[in-house]
Amino acid sequence: MAAFLTSVSSVVVIVLMMALGYILRKNGWFDDSFSSNISKLITQIALPASIFISVQDHLTRDGLGNLFQGLLFPALGVVIGYIIAWLTVKIFKIRPGRRGVFMNTVVNANTIFIGMPLNNALFGSKGLSYFLIYYIINTVSTWAFGVYLIYNDDPVAKNKNAAKKINWRKLLPMPLVGFIVAILWLLTGIKVPAFAAQTLTYVGGLVTPLSLIYIGIVLCDAGLKNFKVERDTILGLIGRFILSPLVLILLIKFVAPAGIHMVSLMRETFIVQAATPALAVLPILANEAHGDVKYATDIVVMSTVLFIVVVPILMTIIQYI
């Protein structure tokens, strides 16, 4: 019960901040370019700063081996998730234009704008290093294979050639660069100067509030009354909120005992990240591939709203794993 109440409290904080973004956008405080500008500030400056300083504060050179050992679980989860998603597409005959979006919904999570603030609210800065493991796998999965699936699902068949290309720039986004630089700095053993550490701490502190305000703006622009509940949407939400975390739970339950060390905070972080909402960029990617943009938008909006209910339930279940 304590875990449930704690998670409810954390989710309430997140919802209130999202509501602030929603209300301010609704009342015309933000113009059309604000959301894209705030997104750049978060992903290119604030988040790398937060990651760098958190690595210095909460990791040691001796602990890096155990940290990277944990990559196995989200990596296996992604592979199994794609297999399940592909089988679901075949069994339920999900139509072209939705297949790539559906498989991305099941496998890939919105780790930046929801996963990061949620992790901070639930576990504090100590959980950031484990979040980064999931973030790395999620990023590679999204931009190396997930985008390929969406482009390859182009029903107009004009974008097939694009499906063969990997966007290497997207595979190395600024948050991941920040993590790599942080690890290299940690290995040198040099202490971050006090003025730099304080600056990075202040800038990194922008991530949580700005991310949630951004999501509120996105929800306002999408329109909460405009989404449509249908079979394919329900299947995608089941994959995102039930199958994805269930795969991680089973892997942790049966693979971790085979000599792989996992602290409880790592387990909890992985499972929670596996149940965060669908990628915010899905409607954009679907539009580029002539896919079903409305379906992608419905998935993003509904998963963002439903995670409010899912997280407290999931945090309660985690206590018994």
XYZ file of C-alpha atoms in Angstrom:
321
model
C 0.000 0.000 0.000
C 2.891 2.364 0.769
C 4.333 1.884 -2.725
C 0.904 2.484 -4.261
C 0.389 5.733 -2.336
C 3.901 6.936 -3.161
C 3.411 6.278 -6.860
C -0.016 7.962 -6.814
C 1.551 11.020 -5.201
C 4.315 11.087 -7.816
C 1.823 10.698 -10.662
C -0.342 13.516 -9.270
C 2.668 15.836 -9.387
C 3.320 14.812 -13.003
C -0.335 15.279 -13.979
C -0.498 18.754 -12.427
C 2.564 19.887 -14.367
C 1.186 18.427 -17.597
C -2.110 20.179 -16.857
C -0.219 23.468 -16.480
C 1.215 23.111 -19.984
C -2.204 22.118 -21.325
C -4.003 25.086 -19.732
C -1.384 27.662 -20.693
C -1.403 26.446 -24.304
C -5.212 26.451 -24.320
C -5.217 30.050 -23.136
C -2.758 31.214 -25.772
C 0.335 31.695 -23.612
C 2.487 29.641 -26.011
C 2.681 30.195 -29.754
C 2.976 27.401 -32.322
C 6.794 27.366 -32.303
C 7.137 27.159 -28.524
C 6.755 23.383 -28.236
C 9.477 22.696 -30.813
C 11.787 25.220 -29.128
C 11.235 23.745 -25.692
C 11.803 20.264 -27.102
C 15.211 21.335 -28.441
C 16.137 22.951 -25.122
C 15.296 19.756 -23.265
C 16.918 17.211 -25.568
C 19.986 19.169 -26.664
C 20.956 21.119 -23.545
C 19.076 20.383 -20.309
C 18.980 16.582 -20.495
C 22.659 16.126 -21.458
C 23.584 18.434 -18.563
C 21.408 16.467 -16.156
C 22.845 13.149 -17.338
C 26.446 14.339 -17.070
C 26.178 15.639 -13.534
C 24.117 12.670 -12.334
C 26.722 10.204 -13.629
C 29.424 12.081 -11.719
C 27.319 12.144 -8.544
C 25.991 8.580 -8.517
C 28.429 6.359 -10.417
C 31.934 5.121 -9.688
C 34.519 3.570 -11.976
C 34.222 0.298 -10.058
C 30.457 0.182 -10.577
C 30.468 0.595 -14.366
C 30.776 -3.145 -15.020
C 27.565 -3.972 -13.161
C 25.819 -1.025 -14.826
C 26.496 -2.162 -18.384
C 25.726 -5.767 -17.485
C 22.147 -4.604 -17.120
C 21.949 -3.800 -20.848
C 21.071 -7.447 -21.440
C 17.554 -7.159 -20.011
C 16.127 -4.220 -21.992
C 17.927 -5.527 -25.111
C 16.277 -8.945 -24.790
C 12.998 -7.234 -23.972
C 13.172 -5.272 -27.219
C 13.894 -8.362 -29.325
C 11.081 -10.363 -27.734
C 8.770 -7.349 -28.022
C 9.333 -7.067 -31.762
C 8.596 -10.780 -32.195
C 5.346 -10.491 -30.230
C 4.344 -7.332 -32.130
C 5.045 -8.951 -35.517
C 2.989 -12.020 -34.603
C 0.133 -9.782 -33.425
C 0.183 -7.885 -36.734
C -0.110 -11.191 -38.620
C -2.754 -12.746 -36.374
C -5.039 -9.697 -36.218
C -4.306 -8.575 -39.782
C -3.472 -4.990 -38.875
C -3.638 -3.020 -42.099
C -0.741 -1.306 -43.914
C -0.059 2.208 -42.683
C -0.589 1.079 -39.082
C 1.763 -1.879 -38.778
C 4.980 0.052 -38.192
C 3.266 2.385 -35.743
C 1.766 -0.577 -33.899
C 5.081 -2.416 -33.536
C 6.798 0.750 -32.317
C 3.997 1.263 -29.815
C 4.529 -2.190 -28.327
C 8.325 -1.983 -28.161
C 9.556 1.617 -27.927
C 8.759 4.043 -25.116
C 8.667 7.800 -24.609
C 11.722 7.741 -22.348
C 12.638 11.419 -22.686
C 9.463 13.411 -22.072
C 7.647 10.964 -19.781
C 10.126 8.266 -18.728
C 12.753 10.648 -17.373
C 10.409 12.844 -15.258
C 8.568 9.746 -14.051
C 11.804 8.059 -13.029
C 12.908 11.167 -11.142
C 9.559 11.405 -9.370
C 9.532 7.735 -8.339
C 13.197 6.997 -7.622
C 15.043 10.313 -7.466
C 18.438 11.004 -9.007
C 19.829 7.654 -7.791
C 17.763 5.882 -10.425
C 19.121 7.936 -13.319
C 22.050 5.643 -14.104
C 19.654 2.698 -14.560
C 17.301 4.863 -16.600
C 20.202 5.612 -18.942
C 20.677 1.909 -19.666
C 17.070 1.625 -20.811
C 17.339 4.916 -22.687
C 20.336 3.677 -24.709
C 18.554 0.488 -25.811
C 15.320 2.380 -26.518
C 17.145 4.949 -28.650
C 18.965 2.343 -30.734
C 15.781 0.306 -31.129
C 13.758 3.330 -32.261
C 16.144 4.874 -34.764
C 17.905 1.772 -36.073
C 14.882 -0.497 -36.522
C 11.628 1.143 -35.409
C 11.833 3.891 -38.043
C 12.634 1.237 -40.670
C 9.383 -0.568 -39.792
C 7.323 2.596 -40.211
C 8.886 3.571 -43.539
C 8.672 -0.003 -44.811
C 4.947 0.066 -44.026
C 4.346 2.947 -46.427
C 1.027 2.048 -48.137
C 1.767 4.442 -51.004
C 5.059 2.619 -51.629
C 6.945 5.835 -52.409
C 9.144 5.718 -49.353
C 10.560 2.181 -49.604
C 14.086 3.375 -50.343
C 14.115 5.484 -47.183
C 13.397 2.356 -45.200
C 16.810 0.984 -46.082
C 18.644 3.919 -44.522
C 19.618 4.239 -40.891
C 19.636 7.766 -39.517
C 23.026 7.641 -37.805
C 22.576 11.120 -36.388
C 19.453 10.009 -34.536
C 21.394 7.021 -33.154
C 23.711 9.445 -31.378
C 21.433 12.169 -29.958
C 22.742 14.769 -27.508
C 21.510 12.959 -24.352
C 23.488 9.884 -25.401
C 26.504 12.076 -26.219
C 26.178 13.567 -22.736
C 26.213 10.078 -21.252
C 29.301 9.043 -23.245
C 31.172 12.218 -22.253
C 30.143 11.681 -18.634
C 31.512 8.120 -18.638
C 34.788 9.252 -20.223
C 35.118 12.041 -17.653
C 34.378 9.602 -14.841
C 37.137 7.293 -16.078
C 39.678 10.119 -15.897
C 39.077 10.494 -12.179
C 39.057 14.297 -12.494
C 36.570 16.078 -10.252
C 34.152 18.456 -11.964
C 34.922 22.063 -10.915
C 32.373 23.443 -8.445
C 31.178 26.269 -10.726
C 30.638 23.830 -13.632
C 28.862 21.280 -11.426
C 26.506 23.927 -10.064
C 25.739 25.300 -13.538
C 25.042 21.821 -14.915
C 22.842 21.045 -11.912
C 20.735 24.163 -12.455
C 20.394 23.576 -16.208
C 19.678 19.865 -15.700
C 16.940 20.764 -13.238
C 14.921 22.160 -16.132
C 14.313 18.690 -17.591
C 11.398 17.514 -15.462
C 9.193 20.647 -15.440
C 9.836 21.538 -19.084
C 9.256 17.958 -20.275
C 5.887 17.752 -18.558
C 4.812 21.193 -19.743
C 5.787 20.089 -23.262
C 3.603 16.966 -23.007
C 0.706 19.131 -21.821
C 1.131 21.315 -24.917
C 1.203 18.225 -27.157
C -1.997 16.900 -25.591
C -3.685 20.259 -26.055
C -2.690 20.413 -29.726
C -3.830 16.824 -30.319
C -7.195 17.430 -28.661
C -8.335 15.085 -25.899
C -11.837 14.814 -27.371
C -10.755 13.860 -30.856
C -9.282 10.400 -30.374
C -11.106 7.257 -31.449
C -11.058 3.943 -29.575
C -10.928 0.960 -31.928
C -9.505 -2.563 -31.989
C -6.028 -1.696 -33.261
C -5.697 1.092 -30.701
C -6.675 -1.232 -27.863
C -4.195 -3.865 -29.079
C -1.429 -1.257 -29.136
C -2.232 -0.111 -25.604
C -2.284 -3.706 -24.350
C 1.130 -4.225 -25.902
C 2.517 -1.012 -24.397
C 1.140 -1.300 -20.874
C 0.832 -5.076 -20.328
C 3.031 -7.079 -22.696
C 6.080 -4.787 -22.635
C 6.479 -4.657 -18.824
C 5.447 -8.318 -18.528
C 8.352 -9.356 -20.785
C 10.773 -7.417 -18.546
C 9.258 -8.925 -15.415
C 9.640 -12.475 -16.755
C 13.216 -11.830 -17.902
C 14.162 -10.425 -14.524
C 12.400 -13.254 -12.724
C 13.990 -16.102 -14.676
C 17.214 -14.724 -16.199
C 18.541 -12.540 -13.371
C 18.973 -15.487 -10.958
C 21.415 -17.079 -13.456
C 24.401 -15.225 -12.053
C 23.498 -11.693 -13.221
C 23.534 -9.139 -10.433
C 20.572 -6.741 -10.353
C 19.834 -4.303 -7.564
C 16.179 -3.647 -6.792
C 16.339 -0.079 -8.110
C 17.554 -1.342 -11.494
C 14.706 -3.864 -11.683
C 12.096 -1.271 -10.790
C 13.476 1.286 -13.247
C 13.465 -1.161 -16.165
C 9.924 -2.326 -15.509
C 8.540 1.194 -15.117
C 10.289 2.428 -18.269
C 8.855 -0.531 -20.189
C 5.372 0.753 -19.353
C 5.805 4.430 -20.246
C 3.642 5.899 -23.049
C 4.243 5.543 -26.778
C 6.804 7.667 -28.624
C 5.690 11.276 -29.027
C 7.174 11.347 -32.561
C 4.964 8.539 -33.927
C 2.493 10.870 -35.704
C 5.400 12.711 -37.362
C 7.010 9.477 -38.547
C 3.666 8.108 -39.730
C 3.056 11.279 -41.733
C 6.476 11.025 -43.405
C 5.706 7.437 -44.437
C 2.151 8.199 -45.644
C 0.817 6.102 -42.770
C -2.277 6.449 -40.593
C -1.476 9.684 -38.744
C -4.801 9.686 -36.881
C -4.111 6.203 -35.538
C -0.612 7.235 -34.417
C -1.989 10.361 -32.735
C -4.693 8.378 -30.934
C -2.072 5.932 -29.638
C 0.157 8.728 -28.321
C -2.678 10.674 -26.676
C -4.387 7.656 -25.109
C -1.173 6.074 -23.824
C -0.105 9.412 -22.317
C -3.414 9.725 -20.498
C -3.658 6.073 -19.412
C -0.160 5.857 -17.930
C -1.534 7.911 -15.029
C -3.574 4.860 -14.001
C -1.033 2.221 -15.024
C 1.966 3.438 -12.991
C 0.464 3.114 -9.477
C -0.800 -0.388 -10.316
C 2.568 -1.387 -11.732
C 4.475 -0.028 -8.726
C 2.286 -2.157 -6.466
C 2.955 -5.279 -8.546
C 6.710 -4.641 -8.529
C 6.819 -5.017 -4.754
C 5.998 -8.729 -5.139
C 8.618 -9.536 -7.779
